[in-house]
mmCIF file of C-alpha atoms and ligand atoms in Angstrom:
data_model
loop_
_atom_site.group_PDB
_atom_site.id
_atom_site.type_symbol
_atom_site.label_atom_id
_atom_site.label_comp_id
_atom_site.label_asym_id
_atom_site.label_seq_id
_atom_site.Cartn_x
_atom_site.Cartn_y
_atom_site.Cartn_z
ATOM 1 C CA MET A 386 0.000 0.000 0.000
ATOM 2 C CA ASP A 387 1.244 3.480 -0.865
ATOM 3 C CA LEU A 388 1.373 5.290 2.458
ATOM 4 C CA PRO A 389 1.002 9.085 2.649
ATOM 5 C CA LYS A 390 4.092 11.197 3.170
ATOM 6 C CA LEU A 391 4.463 12.934 6.545
ATOM 7 C CA ALA A 392 7.236 15.382 7.408
ATOM 8 C CA ILE A 393 8.366 15.945 11.000
ATOM 9 C CA ALA A 394 10.784 18.539 12.354
ATOM 10 C CA ALA A 395 12.214 18.767 15.860
ATOM 11 C CA LEU A 396 13.156 22.167 17.271
ATOM 12 C CA GLY A 397 13.959 21.200 20.884
ATOM 13 C CA GLY A 398 11.980 21.741 24.100
ATOM 14 C CA THR A 399 11.170 19.299 26.892
ATOM 15 C CA VAL A 400 10.078 16.665 24.380
ATOM 16 C CA SER A 401 13.752 16.594 23.261
ATOM 17 C CA MET A 402 15.262 16.972 26.710
ATOM 18 C CA GLN A 403 17.191 14.664 28.996
ATOM 19 C CA ALA A 404 19.833 15.061 31.713
ATOM 20 C CA ARG A 405 23.461 14.360 30.792
ATOM 21 C CA ASN A 406 24.201 13.206 34.334
ATOM 22 C CA ALA A 407 21.983 12.316 37.269
ATOM 23 C CA GLY A 408 21.079 15.399 39.295
ATOM 24 C CA GLU A 409 21.730 17.838 36.440
ATOM 25 C CA GLY A 410 18.743 19.565 34.889
ATOM 26 C CA VAL A 411 17.388 18.373 31.548
ATOM 27 C CA ILE A 412 18.577 20.092 28.369
ATOM 28 C CA PRO A 413 17.577 19.605 24.703
ATOM 29 C CA THR A 414 19.798 16.904 23.196
ATOM 30 C CA VAL A 415 17.402 14.321 21.729
ATOM 31 C CA SER A 416 17.190 14.412 17.929
ATOM 32 C CA GLY A 417 14.006 14.032 15.901
ATOM 33 C CA GLU A 418 15.270 10.662 14.676
ATOM 34 C CA THR A 419 15.565 9.408 18.267
ATOM 35 C CA LEU A 420 12.091 10.722 19.100
ATOM 36 C CA LEU A 421 10.688 8.712 16.224
ATOM 37 C CA ALA A 422 12.430 5.546 17.357
ATOM 38 C CA SER A 423 9.955 5.410 20.274
ATOM 39 C CA LEU A 424 7.037 5.272 17.824
ATOM 40 C CA PRO A 425 7.435 2.131 15.661
ATOM 41 C CA GLU A 426 3.676 2.107 14.877
ATOM 42 C CA LEU A 427 4.079 5.334 12.899
ATOM 43 C CA SER A 428 5.655 3.409 10.016
ATOM 44 C CA THR A 429 2.303 1.652 9.484
ATOM 45 C CA LEU A 430 0.552 5.015 9.063
ATOM 46 C CA ALA A 431 2.914 7.043 6.871
ATOM 47 C CA ARG A 432 6.205 7.354 5.048
ATOM 48 C CA VAL A 433 7.952 9.605 7.497
ATOM 49 C CA THR A 434 10.824 11.986 6.941
ATOM 50 C CA VAL A 435 12.299 13.622 10.027
ATOM 51 C CA GLU A 436 14.752 16.462 10.495
ATOM 52 C CA THR A 437 16.261 18.064 13.552
ATOM 53 C CA LEU A 438 16.158 21.763 12.694
ATOM 54 C CA GLY A 439 17.166 22.911 16.167
ATOM 55 C CA LEU A 440 17.731 21.810 19.746
ATOM 56 C CA LEU A 441 16.672 24.876 21.676
ATOM 57 C CA PRO A 442 14.619 25.638 24.750
ATOM 58 C CA SER A 443 11.606 27.388 23.270
ATOM 59 C CA ALA A 444 12.334 30.632 25.136
ATOM 60 C CA SER A 445 15.289 31.031 22.760
ATOM 61 C CA LEU A 446 13.410 30.528 19.497
ATOM 62 C CA ASP A 447 13.010 33.722 17.485
ATOM 63 C CA PHE A 448 10.978 34.964 14.529
ATOM 64 C CA GLU A 449 13.864 34.689 12.046
ATOM 65 C CA PHE A 450 14.408 31.048 12.974
ATOM 66 C CA LEU A 451 10.671 30.363 12.749
ATOM 67 C CA LEU A 452 10.674 31.854 9.236
ATOM 68 C CA SER A 453 13.330 29.336 8.230
ATOM 69 C CA VAL A 454 11.240 26.521 9.771
ATOM 70 C CA LEU A 455 8.229 27.785 7.837
ATOM 71 C CA SER A 456 10.137 27.664 4.578
ATOM 72 C CA TRP A 457 11.281 24.091 5.390
ATOM 73 C CA ALA A 458 7.635 23.128 6.056
ATOM 74 C CA SER A 459 6.414 24.711 2.803
ATOM 75 C CA PHE A 460 9.132 22.833 0.926
ATOM 76 C CA GLN A 461 7.860 19.558 2.455
ATOM 77 C CA VAL A 462 4.363 20.322 1.138
ATOM 78 C CA LYS A 463 5.799 20.972 -2.325
ATOM 79 C CA GLN A 464 7.598 17.623 -2.075
ATOM 80 C CA GLY A 465 4.262 15.881 -1.498
ATOM 81 C CA ALA A 466 3.843 15.757 2.296
ATOM 82 C CA VAL A 467 0.144 15.471 3.205
ATOM 83 C CA GLY A 468 0.898 16.791 6.674
ATOM 84 C CA VAL A 469 3.694 18.466 8.617
ATOM 85 C CA VAL A 470 4.424 18.082 12.347
ATOM 86 C CA ILE A 471 6.756 20.278 14.385
ATOM 87 C CA THR A 472 7.905 19.450 17.914
ATOM 88 C CA GLN A 473 9.097 22.292 20.134
ATOM 89 C CA GLY A 474 9.148 23.519 23.714
ATOM 90 C CA THR A 475 5.803 24.279 25.233
ATOM 91 C CA ASP A 476 6.746 27.589 26.841
ATOM 92 C CA THR A 477 6.276 29.521 23.587
ATOM 93 C CA LEU A 478 4.206 26.984 21.647
ATOM 94 C CA GLU A 479 1.144 29.245 21.574
ATOM 95 C CA GLU A 480 3.185 32.022 19.984
ATOM 96 C CA SER A 481 4.906 29.870 17.353
ATOM 97 C CA ALA A 482 1.542 28.365 16.450
ATOM 98 C CA GLN A 483 0.024 31.806 15.911
ATOM 99 C CA PHE A 484 3.097 33.000 13.995
ATOM 100 C CA PHE A 485 2.922 30.017 11.628
ATOM 101 C CA ASP A 486 -0.856 30.254 11.306
ATOM 102 C CA TYR A 487 -0.678 33.840 10.009
ATOM 103 C CA LEU A 488 1.846 32.743 7.368
ATOM 104 C CA TRP A 489 0.723 29.222 6.410
ATOM 105 C CA PRO A 490 -0.862 29.458 2.935
ATOM 106 C CA HIS A 491 -1.526 25.746 2.427
ATOM 107 C CA ASP A 492 -4.592 23.559 2.976
ATOM 108 C CA THR A 493 -2.152 20.929 4.267
ATOM 109 C CA PRO A 494 -2.229 20.583 8.067
ATOM 110 C CA LEU A 495 0.662 21.984 10.074
ATOM 111 C CA VAL A 496 0.561 20.561 13.602
ATOM 112 C CA LEU A 497 2.656 21.614 16.601
ATOM 113 C CA THR A 498 3.248 19.520 19.686
ATOM 114 C CA GLY A 499 5.632 19.112 22.608
ATOM 115 C CA ALA A 500 5.750 17.534 26.026
ATOM 116 C CA MET A 501 5.394 18.524 29.650
ATOM 117 C CA ARG A 502 7.565 15.651 30.891
ATOM 118 C CA SER A 503 11.005 14.896 29.511
ATOM 119 C CA ALA A 504 11.813 11.527 27.967
ATOM 120 C CA ALA A 505 13.229 9.833 31.077
ATOM 121 C CA GLN A 506 10.475 10.989 33.446
ATOM 122 C CA PRO A 507 7.826 8.459 34.491
ATOM 123 C CA GLY A 508 4.726 8.983 32.379
ATOM 124 C CA ALA A 509 6.581 10.983 29.728
ATOM 125 C CA ASP A 510 3.921 12.440 27.408
ATOM 126 C CA GLY A 511 6.157 13.211 24.413
ATOM 127 C CA PRO A 512 5.647 9.958 22.458
ATOM 128 C CA ALA A 513 1.841 10.001 22.901
ATOM 129 C CA ASN A 514 1.627 13.685 21.922
ATOM 130 C CA LEU A 515 3.833 13.131 18.878
ATOM 131 C CA LEU A 516 1.792 10.130 17.714
ATOM 132 C CA ASP A 517 -1.436 12.104 18.229
ATOM 133 C CA ALA A 518 0.009 15.049 16.305
ATOM 134 C CA CYS A 519 0.928 12.716 13.424
ATOM 135 C CA ARG A 520 -2.601 11.273 13.381
ATOM 136 C CA VAL A 521 -4.029 14.799 13.248
ATOM 137 C CA ALA A 522 -1.613 15.828 10.486
ATOM 138 C CA LEU A 523 -2.620 12.760 8.434
ATOM 139 C CA ALA A 524 -6.392 13.156 8.906
ATOM 140 C CA ASP A 525 -8.441 14.392 5.929
ATOM 141 C CA GLY A 526 -10.576 16.426 8.336
ATOM 142 C CA SER A 527 -7.521 18.470 9.308
ATOM 143 C CA ARG A 528 -7.201 20.077 5.874
ATOM 144 C CA GLN A 529 -7.979 23.810 5.619
ATOM 145 C CA ARG A 530 -7.644 24.237 9.379
ATOM 146 C CA GLY A 531 -4.323 26.050 9.267
ATOM 147 C CA VAL A 532 -1.989 25.469 12.187
ATOM 148 C CA GLN A 533 -3.152 23.440 15.164
ATOM 149 C CA VAL A 534 -1.657 22.436 18.502
ATOM 150 C CA VAL A 535 -2.078 18.862 19.734
ATOM 151 C CA MET A 536 -1.400 18.183 23.417
ATOM 152 C CA ASN A 537 -2.806 15.696 25.905
ATOM 153 C CA GLY A 538 -5.406 14.251 23.526
ATOM 154 C CA GLU A 539 -6.807 17.654 22.526
ATOM 155 C CA ILE A 540 -6.627 19.641 19.293
ATOM 156 C CA HIS A 541 -6.525 23.438 19.598
ATOM 157 C CA ARG A 542 -6.666 26.219 17.029
ATOM 158 C CA ALA A 543 -3.499 28.315 16.920
ATOM 159 C CA ASN A 544 -5.607 31.406 17.391
ATOM 160 C CA SER A 545 -7.125 30.385 20.712
ATOM 161 C CA VAL A 546 -4.645 28.043 22.402
ATOM 162 C CA ARG A 547 -2.722 29.141 25.488
ATOM 163 C CA LYS A 548 -0.363 27.529 27.938
ATOM 164 C CA THR A 549 -2.428 27.970 31.085
ATOM 165 C CA ASP A 550 -0.468 25.817 33.516
ATOM 166 C CA SER A 551 3.275 25.866 34.144
ATOM 167 C CA LEU A 552 3.865 22.181 34.905
ATOM 168 C CA ALA A 553 0.635 20.166 34.700
ATOM 169 C CA LEU A 554 0.167 17.568 31.965
ATOM 170 C CA GLN A 555 -3.039 19.386 31.012
ATOM 171 C CA ALA A 556 -1.102 22.599 30.393
ATOM 172 C CA PHE A 557 -2.900 23.789 27.252
ATOM 173 C CA SER A 558 -6.402 25.073 26.843
ATOM 174 C CA SER A 559 -8.459 27.332 24.618
ATOM 175 C CA PRO A 560 -10.289 29.630 27.020
ATOM 176 C CA VAL A 561 -13.896 30.426 26.057
ATOM 177 C CA THR A 562 -14.017 28.079 23.038
ATOM 178 C CA GLY A 563 -12.426 24.874 24.307
ATOM 179 C CA PRO A 564 -10.549 22.492 22.003
ATOM 180 C CA VAL A 565 -11.602 22.238 18.357
ATOM 181 C CA GLY A 566 -11.217 18.475 18.402
ATOM 182 C CA LEU A 567 -10.189 15.423 20.384
ATOM 183 C CA LEU A 568 -8.348 12.185 19.822
ATOM 184 C CA ILE A 569 -10.659 9.348 20.768
ATOM 185 C CA GLU A 570 -9.482 5.737 20.475
ATOM 186 C CA ASP A 571 -6.741 6.866 18.062
ATOM 187 C CA CYS A 572 -9.265 8.657 15.832
ATOM 188 C CA VAL A 573 -9.307 12.362 15.127
ATOM 189 C CA ARG A 574 -12.706 13.797 16.039
ATOM 190 C CA TYR A 575 -13.465 17.426 15.233
ATOM 191 C CA LEU A 576 -16.103 19.171 17.302
ATOM 192 C CA ARG A 577 -16.420 22.188 14.998
ATOM 193 C CA PRO A 578 -15.975 22.941 11.271
ATOM 194 C CA PRO A 579 -12.919 24.869 10.013
ATOM 195 C CA VAL A 580 -13.090 28.662 10.167
ATOM 196 C CA GLN A 581 -11.727 31.147 7.665
ATOM 197 C CA ARG A 582 -8.237 32.363 8.529
ATOM 198 C CA ALA A 583 -6.332 35.522 7.714
ATOM 199 C CA VAL A 584 -3.117 34.643 5.857
ATOM 200 C CA LEU A 585 -0.457 37.342 5.578
ATOM 201 C CA PRO A 586 2.368 37.726 3.078
ATOM 202 C CA LEU A 587 5.851 36.853 4.334
ATOM 203 C CA PRO A 588 7.508 39.796 6.091
ATOM 204 C CA GLN A 589 10.107 41.564 3.933
ATOM 205 C CA GLN A 590 11.838 42.954 7.019
ATOM 206 C CA THR A 591 12.484 41.486 10.460
ATOM 207 C CA THR A 592 14.141 44.354 12.300
ATOM 208 C CA GLN A 593 10.906 45.972 13.551
ATOM 209 C CA LYS A 594 10.433 46.142 17.304
ATOM 210 C CA VAL A 595 7.069 45.693 19.008
ATOM 211 C CA ALA A 596 6.983 46.118 22.791
ATOM 212 C CA LEU A 597 4.610 44.244 25.075
ATOM 213 C CA LEU A 598 3.922 45.839 28.464
ATOM 214 C CA GLU A 599 1.577 44.576 31.143
ATOM 215 C CA ALA A 600 -0.483 46.976 33.224
ATOM 216 C CA SER A 601 -0.101 46.451 36.964
ATOM 217 C CA LEU A 602 -1.319 48.243 40.044
ATOM 218 C CA SER A 603 0.479 51.518 40.719
ATOM 219 C CA ALA A 604 2.877 50.947 37.784
ATOM 220 C CA ASP A 605 5.190 53.819 36.870
ATOM 221 C CA THR A 606 5.290 55.282 33.335
ATOM 222 C CA LEU A 607 9.048 55.306 32.731
ATOM 223 C CA LEU A 608 9.027 52.678 29.984
ATOM 224 C CA LEU A 609 5.985 54.234 28.299
ATOM 225 C CA GLU A 610 7.626 57.666 28.364
ATOM 226 C CA ASN A 611 10.620 56.243 26.525
ATOM 227 C CA ILE A 612 9.000 53.840 24.059
ATOM 228 C CA LEU A 613 9.233 56.225 21.098
ATOM 229 C CA ALA A 614 12.750 57.387 21.904
ATOM 230 C CA LEU A 615 13.834 53.750 22.142
ATOM 231 C CA GLY A 616 12.735 53.256 18.530
ATOM 232 C CA TYR A 617 9.799 50.883 18.966
ATOM 233 C CA ASP A 618 7.544 50.526 15.912
ATOM 234 C CA GLY A 619 4.498 49.250 17.787
ATOM 235 C CA LEU A 620 3.178 48.687 21.291
ATOM 236 C CA VAL A 621 0.873 46.088 22.807
ATOM 237 C CA ILE A 622 -0.539 46.593 26.298
ATOM 238 C CA ALA A 623 -1.807 43.663 28.363
ATOM 239 C CA GLY A 624 -4.413 45.761 30.086
ATOM 240 C CA PHE A 625 -6.483 45.217 33.200
ATOM 241 C CA GLY A 626 -9.847 43.473 32.856
ATOM 242 C CA ALA A 627 -11.628 44.298 29.628
ATOM 243 C CA GLY A 628 -8.703 46.392 28.334
ATOM 244 C CA HIS A 629 -8.041 49.140 30.859
ATOM 245 C CA VAL A 630 -5.047 51.096 32.169
ATOM 246 C CA SER A 631 -4.465 53.813 34.749
ATOM 247 C CA GLN A 632 -5.102 57.481 33.903
ATOM 248 C CA ARG A 633 -1.343 58.090 33.762
ATOM 249 C CA TRP A 634 -0.822 55.241 31.343
ATOM 250 C CA ALA A 635 -3.751 56.469 29.230
ATOM 251 C CA THR A 636 -2.141 59.916 28.860
ATOM 252 C CA ASN A 637 1.091 58.297 27.654
ATOM 253 C CA ILE A 638 -0.741 55.919 25.340
ATOM 254 C CA GLU A 639 -2.481 58.843 23.624
ATOM 255 C CA ARG A 640 0.877 60.432 22.847
ATOM 256 C CA ILE A 641 2.366 57.125 21.640
ATOM 257 C CA ALA A 642 -0.661 56.223 19.487
ATOM 258 C CA GLU A 643 -0.143 59.426 17.485
ATOM 259 C CA LYS A 644 3.118 57.955 16.211
ATOM 260 C CA ILE A 645 2.923 54.128 16.260
ATOM 261 C CA PRO A 646 0.150 51.492 16.417
ATOM 262 C CA VAL A 647 -0.988 50.637 19.952
ATOM 263 C CA ILE A 648 -3.081 47.530 20.697
ATOM 264 C CA ILE A 649 -4.828 46.970 24.024
ATOM 265 C CA ALA A 650 -5.472 43.337 25.029
ATOM 266 C CA THR A 651 -6.568 41.805 28.314
ATOM 267 C CA ARG A 652 -4.103 40.438 30.848
ATOM 268 C CA THR A 653 -6.774 38.192 32.411
ATOM 269 C CA GLY A 654 -5.923 35.067 30.381
ATOM 270 C CA SER A 655 -9.438 34.584 29.049
ATOM 271 C CA GLY A 656 -12.198 36.516 27.339
ATOM 272 C CA SER A 657 -12.423 39.571 25.121
ATOM 273 C CA THR A 658 -11.640 43.240 25.525
ATOM 274 C CA ALA A 659 -14.666 45.557 25.641
ATOM 275 C CA GLN A 660 -15.490 48.249 23.068
ATOM 276 C CA ALA A 661 -18.289 50.337 24.484
ATOM 277 C CA THR A 662 -18.905 49.608 28.158
ATOM 278 C CA TYR A 663 -16.669 51.783 30.356
ATOM 279 C CA GLY A 664 -16.090 55.512 29.935
ATOM 280 C CA PHE A 665 -13.576 56.447 32.676
ATOM 281 C CA ASP A 666 -10.078 57.767 31.902
ATOM 282 C CA GLY A 667 -8.050 54.685 30.998
ATOM 283 C CA SER A 668 -11.114 52.628 30.039
ATOM 284 C CA GLU A 669 -11.504 50.950 26.659
ATOM 285 C CA MET A 670 -13.734 53.754 25.345
ATOM 286 C CA ASP A 671 -11.211 56.355 26.466
ATOM 287 C CA LEU A 672 -8.286 54.434 24.962
ATOM 288 C CA ILE A 673 -10.127 53.982 21.651
ATOM 289 C CA ARG A 674 -10.772 57.764 21.636
ATOM 290 C CA LYS A 675 -7.059 58.250 22.265
ATOM 291 C CA GLY A 676 -6.131 56.207 19.177
ATOM 292 C CA ALA A 677 -5.520 52.698 20.548
ATOM 293 C CA LEU A 678 -7.079 49.556 19.063
ATOM 294 C CA MET A 679 -8.677 46.788 21.097
ATOM 295 C CA SER A 680 -7.541 43.190 20.448
ATOM 296 C CA GLY A 681 -10.861 41.440 21.176
ATOM 297 C CA PHE A 682 -10.195 37.791 21.980
ATOM 298 C CA LEU A 683 -6.598 37.922 20.728
ATOM 299 C CA CYS A 684 -4.270 37.565 23.721
ATOM 300 C CA PRO A 685 -1.466 40.114 24.230
ATOM 301 C CA ARG A 686 1.287 37.822 22.931
ATOM 302 C CA LYS A 687 -0.614 36.882 19.773
ATOM 303 C CA ALA A 688 -1.553 40.537 19.207
ATOM 304 C CA ARG A 689 2.156 41.376 19.315
ATOM 305 C CA ILE A 690 2.840 38.729 16.667
ATOM 306 C CA LEU A 691 0.118 40.124 14.410
ATOM 307 C CA LEU A 692 1.499 43.649 14.708
ATOM 308 C CA TRP A 693 5.093 42.503 14.163
ATOM 309 C CA LEU A 694 4.096 40.617 11.004
ATOM 310 C CA LEU A 695 1.955 43.456 9.649
ATOM 311 C CA ILE A 696 4.772 45.962 10.116
ATOM 312 C CA GLY A 697 7.134 43.447 8.503
ATOM 313 C CA CYS A 698 5.058 43.385 5.324
ATOM 314 C CA GLN A 699 4.180 47.112 5.447
ATOM 315 C CA ARG A 700 0.524 46.485 6.167
ATOM 316 C CA GLN A 701 0.180 48.113 9.567
ATOM 317 C CA HIS A 702 -2.521 50.403 8.098
ATOM 318 C CA GLU A 703 -4.669 47.252 7.809
ATOM 319 C CA LEU A 704 -4.368 46.425 11.513
ATOM 320 C CA THR A 705 -7.991 47.326 12.276
ATOM 321 C CA ARG A 706 -9.198 44.913 9.603
ATOM 322 C CA TYR A 707 -7.021 42.063 10.905
ATOM 323 C CA LEU A 708 -8.095 42.667 14.507
ATOM 324 C CA LYS A 709 -11.753 42.763 13.507
ATOM 325 C CA GLY A 710 -11.969 38.982 13.148
ATOM 326 C CA ASN A 711 -11.230 38.699 16.882
ATOM 327 C CA ILE A 712 -13.895 41.164 17.955
ATOM 328 C CA GLN A 713 -17.602 40.504 18.275
ATOM 329 C CA HIS A 714 -19.173 43.817 17.234
ATOM 330 C CA ARG A 715 -22.767 42.731 17.043
ATOM 331 C CA CYS A 716 -25.071 40.519 19.053
ATOM 332 C CA ASP A 717 -26.050 37.321 17.248
HETATM 333 N N1 LIG B 1286 9.191 23.743 29.717
HETATM 334 C C1 LIG B 1286 9.460 23.839 28.347
HETATM 335 C C2 LIG B 1286 8.813 22.721 27.540
HETATM 336 O O1 LIG B 1286 7.771 22.292 27.956
HETATM 337 C C3 LIG B 1286 10.827 24.141 27.934
HETATM 338 C C4 LIG B 1286 10.705 24.796 26.603
HETATM 339 O O2 LIG B 1286 9.703 25.409 26.291
HETATM 340 O O3 LIG B 1286 11.649 24.641 25.819
HETATM 341 O O4 LIG B 1286 9.288 22.287 26.541
#
């Protein structure tokens, strides 16, 4: 039987980590080839090619490297892969997934996974997550769904997934919406149909700087006062509640928004920013009046990725349009 072609890349993270010596912390040393050796059943599902593109903790991945991974993945599709799987650290998985999703032009599934327990730990979840991710990448129902994250038997859209626990096995969730699908008895089961995605052109520049600042009680304004002088091209604020800041921050944001795009998201970890509820100084209505844009359901980190990519392809003037998909303007 002619099995479908599946391409897998390893970038590092806990899934690729082990300790060199007892008592030392785990570090990424395990290649993609070695990861696959723990999954002999995969050879009955697909013709697999595997490459180790990096062995990094995911905190040290960067956008330039992810662009090179994206071009590797696109090349695999051109070479006939019906699905692509990438393993990486979970700490920044939600950001890589969103980054790839904005740039992935193919109907072919691109699936990201990782592990919360390293290979030598009892109950290591890496092999199960990788096998699940491969099943998702091979499933017909995964086409036209862009980039998805598979962890702990759940399938999440790149747009909604977040790491919401630092160490638990069930570390990933999609607040408000829940997972888009599940793996049940080795089968991929989608709970909802695919949604239309915004796909951006590749950035022509990568030197732009977008700052992300979180509002906190009684925070000073020193960084805000210096954002423009420091040469930032965009600013994202993880605001209080439904997208709020202090009066002092609001005054600074007005001045900054005259020069560079400013997005206000919520720091709460779940839910949407408001548009037309609160009117106090520093509220969402005040900040909109002062020139800032609200991110809706898009979390601060993903909003930063959107702005970075839009500036990179000179489309920052279309920011409102791209944010709109994350905002519910009307009642159904
Ligand atoms: N704790 C991380 C992980 O789950 C380390 C990393 O993100 O590289 O992989």
